[in-house]
Coordinates of C-alpha atoms (C1' of nucleotides) in Angstrom, one line a residue:
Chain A
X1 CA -16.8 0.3 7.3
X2 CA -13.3 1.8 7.9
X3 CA -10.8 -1.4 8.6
X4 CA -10.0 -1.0 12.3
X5 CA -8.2 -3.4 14.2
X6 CA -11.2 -4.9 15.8
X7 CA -10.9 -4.0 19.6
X8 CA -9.9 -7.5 20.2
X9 CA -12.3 -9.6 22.3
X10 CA -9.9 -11.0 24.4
X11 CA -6.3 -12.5 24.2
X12 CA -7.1 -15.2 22.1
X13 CA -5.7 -16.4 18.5
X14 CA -8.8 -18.1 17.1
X15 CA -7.2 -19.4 13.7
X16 CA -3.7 -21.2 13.3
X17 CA -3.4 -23.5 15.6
X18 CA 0.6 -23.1 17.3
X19 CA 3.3 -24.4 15.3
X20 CA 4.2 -27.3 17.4
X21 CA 7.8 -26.7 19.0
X22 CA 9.4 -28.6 22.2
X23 CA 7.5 -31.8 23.7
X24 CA 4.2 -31.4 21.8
X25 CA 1.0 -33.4 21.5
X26 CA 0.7 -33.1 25.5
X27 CA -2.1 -30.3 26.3
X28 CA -0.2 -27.4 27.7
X29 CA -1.5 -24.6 28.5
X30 CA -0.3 -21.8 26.4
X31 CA 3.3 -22.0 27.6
X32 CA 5.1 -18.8 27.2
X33 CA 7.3 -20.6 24.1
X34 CA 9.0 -18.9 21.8
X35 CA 7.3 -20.0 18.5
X36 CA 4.1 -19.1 20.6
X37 CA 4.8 -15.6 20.3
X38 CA 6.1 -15.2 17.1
X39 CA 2.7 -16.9 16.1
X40 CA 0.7 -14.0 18.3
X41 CA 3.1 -11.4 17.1
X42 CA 2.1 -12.1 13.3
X43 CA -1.5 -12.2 14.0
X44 CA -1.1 -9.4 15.3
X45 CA 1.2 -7.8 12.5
X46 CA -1.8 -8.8 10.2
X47 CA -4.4 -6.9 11.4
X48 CA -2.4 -4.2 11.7
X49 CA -0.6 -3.9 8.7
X50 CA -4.3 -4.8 6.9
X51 CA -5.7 -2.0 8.8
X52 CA -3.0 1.0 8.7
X53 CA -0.8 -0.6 6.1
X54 CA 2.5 -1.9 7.0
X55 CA 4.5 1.8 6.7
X56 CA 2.1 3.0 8.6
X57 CA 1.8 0.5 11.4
X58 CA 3.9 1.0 14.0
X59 CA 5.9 -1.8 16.2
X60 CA 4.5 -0.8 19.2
X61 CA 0.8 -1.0 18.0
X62 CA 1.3 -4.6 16.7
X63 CA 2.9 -5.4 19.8
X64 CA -0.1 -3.9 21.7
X65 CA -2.4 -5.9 20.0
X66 CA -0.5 -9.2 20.6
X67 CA -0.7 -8.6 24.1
X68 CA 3.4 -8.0 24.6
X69 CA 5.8 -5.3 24.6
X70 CA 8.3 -3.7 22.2
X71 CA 10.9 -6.0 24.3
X72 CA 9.7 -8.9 23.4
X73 CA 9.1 -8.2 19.8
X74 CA 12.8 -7.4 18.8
X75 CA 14.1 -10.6 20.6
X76 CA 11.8 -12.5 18.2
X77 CA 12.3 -10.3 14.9
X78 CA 15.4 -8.4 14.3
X79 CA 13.5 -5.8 12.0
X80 CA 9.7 -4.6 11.2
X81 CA 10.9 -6.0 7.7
X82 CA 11.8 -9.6 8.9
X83 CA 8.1 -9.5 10.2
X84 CA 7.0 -8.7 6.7
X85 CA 8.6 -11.4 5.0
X86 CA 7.4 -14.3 7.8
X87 CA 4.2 -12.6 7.5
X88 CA 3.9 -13.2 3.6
X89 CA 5.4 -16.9 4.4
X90 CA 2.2 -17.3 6.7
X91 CA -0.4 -15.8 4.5
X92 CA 0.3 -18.1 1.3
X93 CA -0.3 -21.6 3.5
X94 CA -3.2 -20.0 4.9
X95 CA -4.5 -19.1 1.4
X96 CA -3.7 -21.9 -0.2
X97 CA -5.8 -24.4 2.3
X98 CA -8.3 -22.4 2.8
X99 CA -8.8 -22.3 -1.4
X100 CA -8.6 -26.1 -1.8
X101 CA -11.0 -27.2 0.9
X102 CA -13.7 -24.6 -0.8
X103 CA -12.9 -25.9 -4.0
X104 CA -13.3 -29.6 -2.2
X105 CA -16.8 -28.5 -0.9
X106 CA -17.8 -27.1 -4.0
X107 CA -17.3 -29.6 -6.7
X108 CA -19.9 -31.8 -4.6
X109 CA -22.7 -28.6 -5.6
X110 CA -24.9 -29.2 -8.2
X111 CA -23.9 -26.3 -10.1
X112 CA -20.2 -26.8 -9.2
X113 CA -19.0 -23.4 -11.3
X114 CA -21.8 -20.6 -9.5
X115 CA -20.7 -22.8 -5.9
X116 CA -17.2 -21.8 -6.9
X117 CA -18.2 -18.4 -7.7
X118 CA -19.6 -17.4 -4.2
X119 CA -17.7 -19.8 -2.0
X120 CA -14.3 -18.6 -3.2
X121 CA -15.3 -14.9 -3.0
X122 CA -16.3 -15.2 0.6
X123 CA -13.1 -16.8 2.1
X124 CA -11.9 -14.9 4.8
X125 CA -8.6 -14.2 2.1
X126 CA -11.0 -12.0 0.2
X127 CA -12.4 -10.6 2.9
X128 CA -11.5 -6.7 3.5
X129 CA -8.7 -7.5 5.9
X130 CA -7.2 -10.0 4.1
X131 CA -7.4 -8.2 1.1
X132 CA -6.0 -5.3 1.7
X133 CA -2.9 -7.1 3.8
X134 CA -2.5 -9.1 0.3
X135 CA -2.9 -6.5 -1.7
X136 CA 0.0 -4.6 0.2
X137 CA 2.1 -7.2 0.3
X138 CA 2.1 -8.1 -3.3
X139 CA 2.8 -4.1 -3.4
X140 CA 5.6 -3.6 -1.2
X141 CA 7.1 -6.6 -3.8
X142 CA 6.4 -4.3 -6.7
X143 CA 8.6 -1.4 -5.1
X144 CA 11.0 -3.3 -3.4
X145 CA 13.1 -5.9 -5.7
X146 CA 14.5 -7.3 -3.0
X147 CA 11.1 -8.3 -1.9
X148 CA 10.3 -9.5 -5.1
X149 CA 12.5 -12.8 -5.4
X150 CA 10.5 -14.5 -2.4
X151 CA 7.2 -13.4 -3.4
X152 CA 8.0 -15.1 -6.9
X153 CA 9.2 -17.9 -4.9
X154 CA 5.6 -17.7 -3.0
X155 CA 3.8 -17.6 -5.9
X156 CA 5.4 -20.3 -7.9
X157 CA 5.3 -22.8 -4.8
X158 CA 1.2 -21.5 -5.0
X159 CA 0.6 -22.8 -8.3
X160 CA 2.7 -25.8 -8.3
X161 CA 1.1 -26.9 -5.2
X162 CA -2.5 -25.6 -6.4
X163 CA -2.5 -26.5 -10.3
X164 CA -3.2 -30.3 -9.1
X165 CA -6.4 -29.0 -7.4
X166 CA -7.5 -27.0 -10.5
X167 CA -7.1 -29.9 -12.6
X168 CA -8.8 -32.1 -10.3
X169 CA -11.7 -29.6 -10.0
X170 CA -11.6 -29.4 -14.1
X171 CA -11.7 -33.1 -14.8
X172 CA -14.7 -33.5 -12.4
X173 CA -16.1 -31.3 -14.4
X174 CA -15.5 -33.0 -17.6
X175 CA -13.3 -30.1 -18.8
X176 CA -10.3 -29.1 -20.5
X177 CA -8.2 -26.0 -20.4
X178 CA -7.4 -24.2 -24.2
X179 CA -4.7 -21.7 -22.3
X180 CA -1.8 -22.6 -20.2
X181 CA -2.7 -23.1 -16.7
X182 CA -0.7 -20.8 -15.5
X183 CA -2.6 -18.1 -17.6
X184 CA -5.5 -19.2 -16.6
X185 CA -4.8 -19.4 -12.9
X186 CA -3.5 -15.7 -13.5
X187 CA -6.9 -14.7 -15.6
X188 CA -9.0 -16.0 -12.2
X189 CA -7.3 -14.9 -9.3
X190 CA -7.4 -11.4 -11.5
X191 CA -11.1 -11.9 -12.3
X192 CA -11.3 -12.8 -8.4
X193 CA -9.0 -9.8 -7.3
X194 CA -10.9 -6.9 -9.2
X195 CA -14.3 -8.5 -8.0
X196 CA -13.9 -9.0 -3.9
X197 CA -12.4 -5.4 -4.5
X198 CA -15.2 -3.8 -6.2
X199 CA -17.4 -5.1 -3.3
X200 CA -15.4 -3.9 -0.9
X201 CA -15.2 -0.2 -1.9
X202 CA -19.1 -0.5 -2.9
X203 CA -19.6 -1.4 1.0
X204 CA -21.8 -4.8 0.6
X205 CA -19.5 -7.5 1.1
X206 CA -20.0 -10.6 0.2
X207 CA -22.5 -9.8 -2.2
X208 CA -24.3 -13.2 -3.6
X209 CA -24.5 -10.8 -7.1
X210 CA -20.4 -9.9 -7.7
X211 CA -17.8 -9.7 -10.6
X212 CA -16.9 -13.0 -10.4
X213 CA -20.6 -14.8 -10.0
X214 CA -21.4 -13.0 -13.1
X215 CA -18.2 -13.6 -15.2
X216 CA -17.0 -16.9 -13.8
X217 CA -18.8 -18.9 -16.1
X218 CA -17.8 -16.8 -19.4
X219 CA -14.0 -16.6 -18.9
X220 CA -14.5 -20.3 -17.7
X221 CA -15.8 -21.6 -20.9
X222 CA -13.5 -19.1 -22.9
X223 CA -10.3 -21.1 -21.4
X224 CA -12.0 -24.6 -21.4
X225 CA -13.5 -27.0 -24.1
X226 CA -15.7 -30.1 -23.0
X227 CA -14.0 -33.5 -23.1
X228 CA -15.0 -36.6 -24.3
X229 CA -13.6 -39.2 -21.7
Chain B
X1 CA 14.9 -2.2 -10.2
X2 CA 13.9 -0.8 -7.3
X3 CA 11.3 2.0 -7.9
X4 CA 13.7 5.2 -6.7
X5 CA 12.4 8.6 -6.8
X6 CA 14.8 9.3 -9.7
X7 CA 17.5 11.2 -8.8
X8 CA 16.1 14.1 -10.5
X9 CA 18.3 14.9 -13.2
X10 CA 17.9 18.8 -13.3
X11 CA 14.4 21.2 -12.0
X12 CA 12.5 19.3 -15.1
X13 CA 9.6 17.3 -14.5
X14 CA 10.3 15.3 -17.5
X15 CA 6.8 13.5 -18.0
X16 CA 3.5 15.5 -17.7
X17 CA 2.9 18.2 -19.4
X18 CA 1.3 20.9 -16.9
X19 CA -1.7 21.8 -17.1
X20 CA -2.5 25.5 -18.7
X21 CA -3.2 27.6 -16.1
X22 CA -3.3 31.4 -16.6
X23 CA -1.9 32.5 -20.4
X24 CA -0.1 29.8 -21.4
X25 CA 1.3 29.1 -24.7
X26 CA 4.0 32.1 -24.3
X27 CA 6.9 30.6 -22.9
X28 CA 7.4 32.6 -19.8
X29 CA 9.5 31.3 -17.0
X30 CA 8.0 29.3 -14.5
X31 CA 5.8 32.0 -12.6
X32 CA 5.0 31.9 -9.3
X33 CA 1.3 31.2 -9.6
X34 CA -0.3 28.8 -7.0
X35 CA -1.8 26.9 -9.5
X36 CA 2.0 26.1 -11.0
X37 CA 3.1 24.8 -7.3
X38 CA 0.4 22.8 -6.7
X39 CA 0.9 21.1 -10.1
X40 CA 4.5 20.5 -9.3
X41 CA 4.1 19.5 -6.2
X42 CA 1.4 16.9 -7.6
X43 CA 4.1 15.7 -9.9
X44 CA 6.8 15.0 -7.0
X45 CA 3.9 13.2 -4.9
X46 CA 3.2 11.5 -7.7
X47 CA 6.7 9.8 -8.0
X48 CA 7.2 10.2 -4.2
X49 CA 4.3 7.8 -3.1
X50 CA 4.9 5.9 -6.0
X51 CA 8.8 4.6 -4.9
X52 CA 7.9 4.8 -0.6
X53 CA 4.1 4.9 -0.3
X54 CA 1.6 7.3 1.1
X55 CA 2.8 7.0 4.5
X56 CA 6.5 5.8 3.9
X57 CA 6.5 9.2 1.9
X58 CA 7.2 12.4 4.0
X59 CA 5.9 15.4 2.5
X60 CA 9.4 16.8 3.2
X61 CA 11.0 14.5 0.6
X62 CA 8.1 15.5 -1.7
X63 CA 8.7 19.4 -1.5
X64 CA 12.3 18.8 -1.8
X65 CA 11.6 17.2 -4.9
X66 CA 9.2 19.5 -6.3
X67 CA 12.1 22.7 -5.4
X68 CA 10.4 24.2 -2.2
X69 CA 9.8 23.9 1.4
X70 CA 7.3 22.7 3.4
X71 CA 6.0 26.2 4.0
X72 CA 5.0 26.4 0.3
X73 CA 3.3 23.0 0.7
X74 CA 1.2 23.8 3.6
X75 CA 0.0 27.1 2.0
X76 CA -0.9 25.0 -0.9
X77 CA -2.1 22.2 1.0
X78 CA -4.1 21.6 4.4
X79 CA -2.5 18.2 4.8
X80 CA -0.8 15.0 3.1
X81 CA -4.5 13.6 2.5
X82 CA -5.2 16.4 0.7
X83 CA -2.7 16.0 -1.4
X84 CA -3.7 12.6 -2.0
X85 CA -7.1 13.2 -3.1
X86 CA -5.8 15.7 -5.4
X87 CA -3.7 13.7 -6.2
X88 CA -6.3 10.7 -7.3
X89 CA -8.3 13.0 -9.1
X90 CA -5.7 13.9 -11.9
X91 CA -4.4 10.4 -12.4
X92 CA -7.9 9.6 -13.1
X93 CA -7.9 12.1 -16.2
X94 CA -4.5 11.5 -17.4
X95 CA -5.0 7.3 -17.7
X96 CA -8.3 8.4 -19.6
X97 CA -6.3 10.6 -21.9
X98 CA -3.6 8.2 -22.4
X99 CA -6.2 5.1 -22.6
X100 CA -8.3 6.6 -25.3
X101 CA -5.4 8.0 -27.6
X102 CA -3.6 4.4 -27.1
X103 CA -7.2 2.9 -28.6
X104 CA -7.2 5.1 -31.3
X105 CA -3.9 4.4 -32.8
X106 CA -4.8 0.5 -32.3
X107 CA -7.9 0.4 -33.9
X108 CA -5.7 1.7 -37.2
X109 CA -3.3 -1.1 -37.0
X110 CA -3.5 -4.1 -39.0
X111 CA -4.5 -6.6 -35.8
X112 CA -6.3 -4.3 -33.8
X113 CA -6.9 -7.0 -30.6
X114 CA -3.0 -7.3 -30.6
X115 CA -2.3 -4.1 -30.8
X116 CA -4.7 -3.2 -28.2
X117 CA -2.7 -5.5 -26.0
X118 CA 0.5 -4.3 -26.4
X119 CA 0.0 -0.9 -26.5
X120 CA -2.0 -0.5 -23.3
X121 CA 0.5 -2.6 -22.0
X122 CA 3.1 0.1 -22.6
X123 CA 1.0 2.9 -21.2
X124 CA 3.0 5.3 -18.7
X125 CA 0.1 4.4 -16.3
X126 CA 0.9 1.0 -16.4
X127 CA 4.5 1.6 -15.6
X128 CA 6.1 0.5 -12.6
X129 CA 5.9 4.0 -11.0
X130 CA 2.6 4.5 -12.1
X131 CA 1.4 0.7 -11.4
X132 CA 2.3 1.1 -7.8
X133 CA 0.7 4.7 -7.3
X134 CA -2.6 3.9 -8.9
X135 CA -2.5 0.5 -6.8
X136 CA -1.6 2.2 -3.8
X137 CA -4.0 4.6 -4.3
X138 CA -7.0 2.5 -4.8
X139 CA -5.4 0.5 -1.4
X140 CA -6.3 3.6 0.6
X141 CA -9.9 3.7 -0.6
X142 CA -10.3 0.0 0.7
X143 CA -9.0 1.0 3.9
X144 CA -10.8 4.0 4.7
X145 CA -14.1 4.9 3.5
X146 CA -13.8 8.3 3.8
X147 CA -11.7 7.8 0.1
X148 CA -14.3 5.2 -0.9
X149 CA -16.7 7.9 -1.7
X150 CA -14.4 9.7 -4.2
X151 CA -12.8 6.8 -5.2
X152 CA -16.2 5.5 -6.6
X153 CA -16.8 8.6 -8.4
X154 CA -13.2 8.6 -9.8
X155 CA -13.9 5.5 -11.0
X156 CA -17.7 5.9 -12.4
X157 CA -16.7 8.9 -14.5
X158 CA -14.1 7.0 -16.0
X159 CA -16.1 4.6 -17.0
X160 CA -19.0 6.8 -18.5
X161 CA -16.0 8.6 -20.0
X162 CA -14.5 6.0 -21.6
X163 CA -17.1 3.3 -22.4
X164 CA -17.8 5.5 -25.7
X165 CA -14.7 4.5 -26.8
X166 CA -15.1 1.2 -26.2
X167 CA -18.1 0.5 -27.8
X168 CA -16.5 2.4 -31.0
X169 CA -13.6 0.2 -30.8
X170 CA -15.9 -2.7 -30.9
X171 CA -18.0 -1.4 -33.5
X172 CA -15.1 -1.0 -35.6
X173 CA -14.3 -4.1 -35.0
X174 CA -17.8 -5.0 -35.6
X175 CA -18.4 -6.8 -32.6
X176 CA -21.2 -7.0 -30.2
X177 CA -20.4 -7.4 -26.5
X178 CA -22.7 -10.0 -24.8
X179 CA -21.8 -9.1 -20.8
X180 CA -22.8 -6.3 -19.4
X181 CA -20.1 -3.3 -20.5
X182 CA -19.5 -3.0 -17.1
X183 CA -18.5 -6.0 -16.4
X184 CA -16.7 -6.1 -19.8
X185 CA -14.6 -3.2 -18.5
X186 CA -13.8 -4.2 -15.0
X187 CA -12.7 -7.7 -16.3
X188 CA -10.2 -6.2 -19.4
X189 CA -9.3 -4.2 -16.1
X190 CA -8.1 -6.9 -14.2
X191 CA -6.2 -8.6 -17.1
X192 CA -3.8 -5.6 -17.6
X193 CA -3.6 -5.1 -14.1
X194 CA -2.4 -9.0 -12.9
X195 CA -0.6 -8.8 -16.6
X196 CA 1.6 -5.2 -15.8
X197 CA 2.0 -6.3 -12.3
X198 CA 3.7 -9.6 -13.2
X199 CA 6.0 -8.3 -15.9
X200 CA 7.3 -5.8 -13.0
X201 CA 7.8 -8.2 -10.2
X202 CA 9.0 -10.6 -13.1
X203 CA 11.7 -7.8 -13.4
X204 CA 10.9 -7.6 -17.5
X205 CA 8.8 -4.8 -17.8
X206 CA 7.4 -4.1 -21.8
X207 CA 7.6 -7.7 -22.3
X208 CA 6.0 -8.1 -25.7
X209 CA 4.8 -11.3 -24.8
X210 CA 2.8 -10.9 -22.0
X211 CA -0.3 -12.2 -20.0
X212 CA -2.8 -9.5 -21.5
X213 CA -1.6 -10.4 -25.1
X214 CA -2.0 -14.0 -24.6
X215 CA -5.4 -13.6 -22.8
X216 CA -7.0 -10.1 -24.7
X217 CA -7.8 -12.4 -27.5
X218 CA -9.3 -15.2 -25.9
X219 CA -11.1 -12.8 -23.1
X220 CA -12.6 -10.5 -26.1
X221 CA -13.9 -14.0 -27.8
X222 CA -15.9 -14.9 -24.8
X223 CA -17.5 -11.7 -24.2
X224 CA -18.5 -10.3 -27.4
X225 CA -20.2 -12.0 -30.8
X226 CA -19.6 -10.9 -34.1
X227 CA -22.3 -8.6 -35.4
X228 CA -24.0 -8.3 -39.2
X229 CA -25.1 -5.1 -39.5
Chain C
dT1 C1' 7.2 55.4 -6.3
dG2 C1' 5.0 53.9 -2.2
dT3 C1' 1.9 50.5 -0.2
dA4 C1' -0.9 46.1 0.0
dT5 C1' -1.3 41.5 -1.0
dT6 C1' 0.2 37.1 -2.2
dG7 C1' 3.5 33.2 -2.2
dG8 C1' 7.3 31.1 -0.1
dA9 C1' 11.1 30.5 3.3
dT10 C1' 12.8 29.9 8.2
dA11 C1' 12.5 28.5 12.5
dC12 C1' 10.3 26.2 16.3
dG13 C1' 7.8 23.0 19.3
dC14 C1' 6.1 18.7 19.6
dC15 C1' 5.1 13.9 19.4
dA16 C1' 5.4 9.2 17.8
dC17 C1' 8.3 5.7 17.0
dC18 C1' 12.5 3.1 16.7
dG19 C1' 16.1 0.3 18.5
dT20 C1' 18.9 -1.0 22.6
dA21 C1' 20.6 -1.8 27.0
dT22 C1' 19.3 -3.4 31.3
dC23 C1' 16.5 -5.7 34.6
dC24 C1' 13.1 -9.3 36.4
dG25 C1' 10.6 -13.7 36.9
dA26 C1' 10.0 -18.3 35.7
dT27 C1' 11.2 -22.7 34.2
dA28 C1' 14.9 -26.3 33.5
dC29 C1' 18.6 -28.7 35.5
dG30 C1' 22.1 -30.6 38.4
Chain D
dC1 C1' 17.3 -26.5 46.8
dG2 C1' 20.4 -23.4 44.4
dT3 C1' 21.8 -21.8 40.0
dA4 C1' 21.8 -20.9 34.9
dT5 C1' 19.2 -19.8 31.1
dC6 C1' 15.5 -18.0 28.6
dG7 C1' 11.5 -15.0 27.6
dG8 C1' 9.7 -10.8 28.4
dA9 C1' 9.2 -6.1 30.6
dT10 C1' 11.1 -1.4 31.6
dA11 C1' 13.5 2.4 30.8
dC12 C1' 16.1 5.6 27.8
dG13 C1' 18.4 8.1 24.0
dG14 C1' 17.8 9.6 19.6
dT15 C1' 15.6 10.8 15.3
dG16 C1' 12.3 12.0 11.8
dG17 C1' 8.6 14.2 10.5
dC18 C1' 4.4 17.1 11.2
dG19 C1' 2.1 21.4 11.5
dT20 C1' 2.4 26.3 12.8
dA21 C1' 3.8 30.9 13.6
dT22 C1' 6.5 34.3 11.9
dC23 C1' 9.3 36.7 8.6
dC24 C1' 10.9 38.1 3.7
dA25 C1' 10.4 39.0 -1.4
dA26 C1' 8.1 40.0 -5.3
dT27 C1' 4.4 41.4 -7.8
dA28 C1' 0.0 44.2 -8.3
dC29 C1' -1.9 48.3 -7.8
dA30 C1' -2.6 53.1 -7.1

DNA sequence: TGTATTGGATACGCCACCGTATCCGATACG
DNA sequence: CGTATCGGATACGGTGGCGTATCCAATACA
């Protein structure tokens, strides 16, 4: 199961509906706008880069993929880097939603901690693809310094926005955390990280029996005490 | 702090000591074995994809820093993957090495847990250079299968390496684990792996007071039970 | 001391990719 | 209905880096 950049059905852009720009609201057909592009072009760039890696994607492939030429790519981004950071922009929203509507559909579960297990290991973020495009981000941050203000910004503005949704999902749960939040946010994601990971290189995705199935529940009540409301 | 190939302060590849090859112990000059340039050129790789990447690294920039051309590298070599697999496989044996000699001097300190922490914290592996080669390196594997293969057999002789040590540590320690040692393993994993990578982004590397300190304890409480032997 | 073998350096061809400068078509507007 | 503007395509020069083919030096060996 190499990561390829999937030969592309057609020219659509399933996910991310276009960041609305001009007159919106009225059905146009997809006008040849500028955000339009940009939107394509970092669909694109994300498959790619997920695929090959961002040094070793090229421009031209991304481009290819998005259904547009070199031309069109540098009057939309001055640099293969400036793609990067809008990309890592992108990926956190996506992330982010996509977590707290599967925590949402979760805590309705009768066993609301195993639900949370699987459904958060098979979002599409912790998929191969999506995986391996976070993974490289959050390297290119270690190496690069310059990189690594914004993806602290990114990170904080994560956990301030997602904290409320832990807590939420806690106190349904009738429990309390024992460690900072932000150590256990940390300890999870890790937990989560390591897990979708070891799956991946194993070959079975979205194996039902993972990591985080299996460990969820200790580290959970390790970092949480029941609370008497 | 951007992660630099460091501007090489003489011909000395400071860290690492090579590997005996040939009679060693006499301290001739550098000879001219193949064994000796491959080492070295391992060592500049090493630091070379650590700062640009696999593929942001050329192998020309690598040769320069090992001190030879790319003739030498290509007799040495068939090709940058190659060099990359070799390149895993002796990580692999040095983090062992480093990992189990760390544990040893812990388990003699007064707090063991803590000093577990913080001294596996400070490991050269989990260094920024070495954070972001090992990272990038297990990267590849996701992405191509090809590396999965060896990857996971990198990875499952370190672990029947070094779970011995663990379950001495915890013996000493007199504690029982009561997940699987596996699981034990790749969840300790993760800790130091989210806890080095957010002291480096963070910009404070060695912090004493850092994620895997704060969480070691708590993590080690949940998965193991004291034993009365 | 002369010859063979091994390790490394030099030099070359080649291709991918980048970034720009210029050109073309379509929509917006008066 | 003509004209300006905007988005994208084409075309081009330039560079970096890969892999190889050939040459040179030193050691091993006889």
């Amino acid at each position: 199961m190499t990561i390829t950049p999937t030969p592309q059905t057609s020219l659509g852009h399933p996910v991310q509906a276009p960041r609305s720009n001009g007159p919106v609201g009225t059905g146009e057909p997809p006008k040849r706008s500028r955000s339009a592009t940009r939107e394509r072009l970092l669909d694109a760039a994300a498959v790619v880069f997920a695929a090959r890696g961002v040094a070793g994607a090229s421009v031209e492939e991304v481009c290819e993929r998005a259904g547009f030429t070199r031309g069109a790519f540098y009057s939309n981004f001055a640099t293969k880097d400036e793609l990067v950071v809008a990309l890592l922009d992108r990926e956190e929203g996506a992330l982010l939603d996509q977590l707290t509507t599967a925590l949402g559909d979760a805590l309705t579960d009768p066993d609301p901690v195993g639900a949370c297990a699987q459904r958060l290991f098979e979002l599409q973020p912790f998929g191969a693809h999506n995986y391996a495009l976070r993974a490289e981000l959050t390297l290119l941050a270690v190496r690069d310094p310059s990189l690594a203000a914004p993806y602290r910004a990114t990170r904080r503005s994560f956990r301030d926005r997602f904290l409320p949704f832990l807590s939420e999902g806690l106190a349904a749960a009738r429990l309390e955390l024992t460690v900072p939040a932000d150590d256990a946010l940390d300890t999870l994601e890790a937990l989560f990280e390591a897990s979708v990971r070891a799956s991946i290189v194993a070959g079975d995705p979205n194996a039902p029996d993972n990591l985080a199935a299996r460990m969820l529940p200790v580290l959970l009540g390790a970092m949480t005490t029941p609370r008497c409301d």
